[in-house]
């Protein structure tokens, strides 16, 4: 069983809107990350009708979607942070990648890349507690397919 540390996974943003090759140098890590998550979801519609056998509900899938969350220590001089802020400010979809540089047991042609796709920055927040460091968190809503290198 392959077990991985969350330290091996980071969210990156594209620096080149024309080139999204996984092995290109056009990706910038959003700096100072502490946490993050990726969610894949499926919408389900109720397909139950009076002719359904027994008392069991019946469902069908309709659409799939995805989202990313990332948070960390705020460093306004970080290039990845600047790109994330610019993506929020432009209200345009940008390319993001979930990169697990040293993850083991991932069976894709490019083992370090978990997934990538275009997303909108739907939330960008800051925390500035009195007795702690300033931090950020961002929510990204996918637009279109979440691709893996094998797709």
Short mmCIF file of C-alpha atoms in Angstrom, two decimals, residues 80-143:
data_model
loop_
_atom_site.label_atom_id
_atom_site.label_comp_id
_atom_site.label_asym_id
_atom_site.label_seq_id
_atom_site.Cartn_x
_atom_site.Cartn_y
_atom_site.Cartn_z
CA UNK A 80 2.39 32.15 -7.37
CA UNK A 81 0.39 34.25 -4.91
CA UNK A 82 0.52 37.21 -7.33
CA UNK A 83 -0.84 34.98 -10.14
CA UNK A 84 -3.61 33.66 -7.86
CA UNK A 85 -4.60 37.20 -6.87
CA UNK A 86 -4.53 38.31 -10.53
CA UNK A 87 -6.78 35.36 -11.46
CA UNK A 88 -9.30 36.43 -8.82
CA UNK A 89 -9.04 40.07 -9.90
CA UNK A 90 -9.50 39.31 -13.61
CA UNK A 91 -12.63 37.19 -13.05
CA UNK A 92 -11.31 34.81 -15.73
CA UNK A 93 -10.72 31.07 -15.63
CA UNK A 94 -7.05 30.12 -15.27
CA UNK A 95 -5.21 26.78 -15.48
CA UNK A 96 -4.40 25.08 -12.19
CA UNK A 97 -2.56 21.83 -11.45
CA UNK A 98 -2.44 19.54 -8.44
CA UNK A 99 1.17 18.36 -8.33
CA UNK A 100 2.38 15.55 -6.07
CA UNK A 101 6.10 15.75 -6.78
CA UNK A 102 7.11 12.68 -4.80
CA UNK A 103 3.83 10.79 -4.47
CA UNK A 104 4.16 7.03 -4.78
CA UNK A 105 1.60 4.65 -6.17
CA UNK A 106 0.12 7.10 -8.70
CA UNK A 107 -0.34 5.20 -11.97
CA UNK A 108 -0.35 8.08 -14.46
CA UNK A 109 2.29 8.60 -17.17
CA UNK A 110 3.44 11.75 -15.34
CA UNK A 111 3.47 10.48 -11.73
CA UNK A 112 3.89 13.92 -10.19
CA UNK A 113 0.73 15.36 -11.75
CA UNK A 114 -2.50 14.34 -10.08
CA UNK A 115 -4.83 16.52 -12.19
CA UNK A 116 -5.21 19.86 -13.96
CA UNK A 117 -7.89 22.06 -15.48
CA UNK A 118 -9.28 25.56 -15.72
CA UNK A 119 -10.95 27.10 -12.69
CA UNK A 120 -12.33 30.36 -11.39
CA UNK A 121 -11.10 31.78 -8.09
CA UNK A 122 -14.46 32.04 -6.31
CA UNK A 123 -13.17 33.02 -2.88
CA UNK A 124 -9.98 34.63 -1.65
CA UNK A 125 -9.74 35.40 2.05
CA UNK A 126 -7.16 36.61 4.56
CA UNK A 127 -6.76 35.92 8.25
CA UNK A 128 -4.78 38.19 10.53
CA UNK A 129 -5.07 37.00 14.14
CA UNK A 130 -3.34 39.02 16.84
CA UNK A 131 -1.04 36.23 17.97
CA UNK A 132 -0.36 34.43 14.70
CA UNK A 133 0.90 35.08 11.16
CA UNK A 134 -1.16 36.49 8.31
CA UNK A 135 -2.55 33.72 6.12
CA UNK A 136 -4.70 33.26 3.03
CA UNK A 137 -7.21 30.76 1.72
CA UNK A 138 -8.65 30.37 -1.77
CA UNK A 139 -11.52 28.38 -3.24
CA UNK A 140 -11.37 27.41 -6.91
CA UNK A 141 -14.37 26.18 -8.91
CA UNK A 142 -13.55 24.03 -11.92
CA UNK A 143 -14.83 24.96 -15.36
#
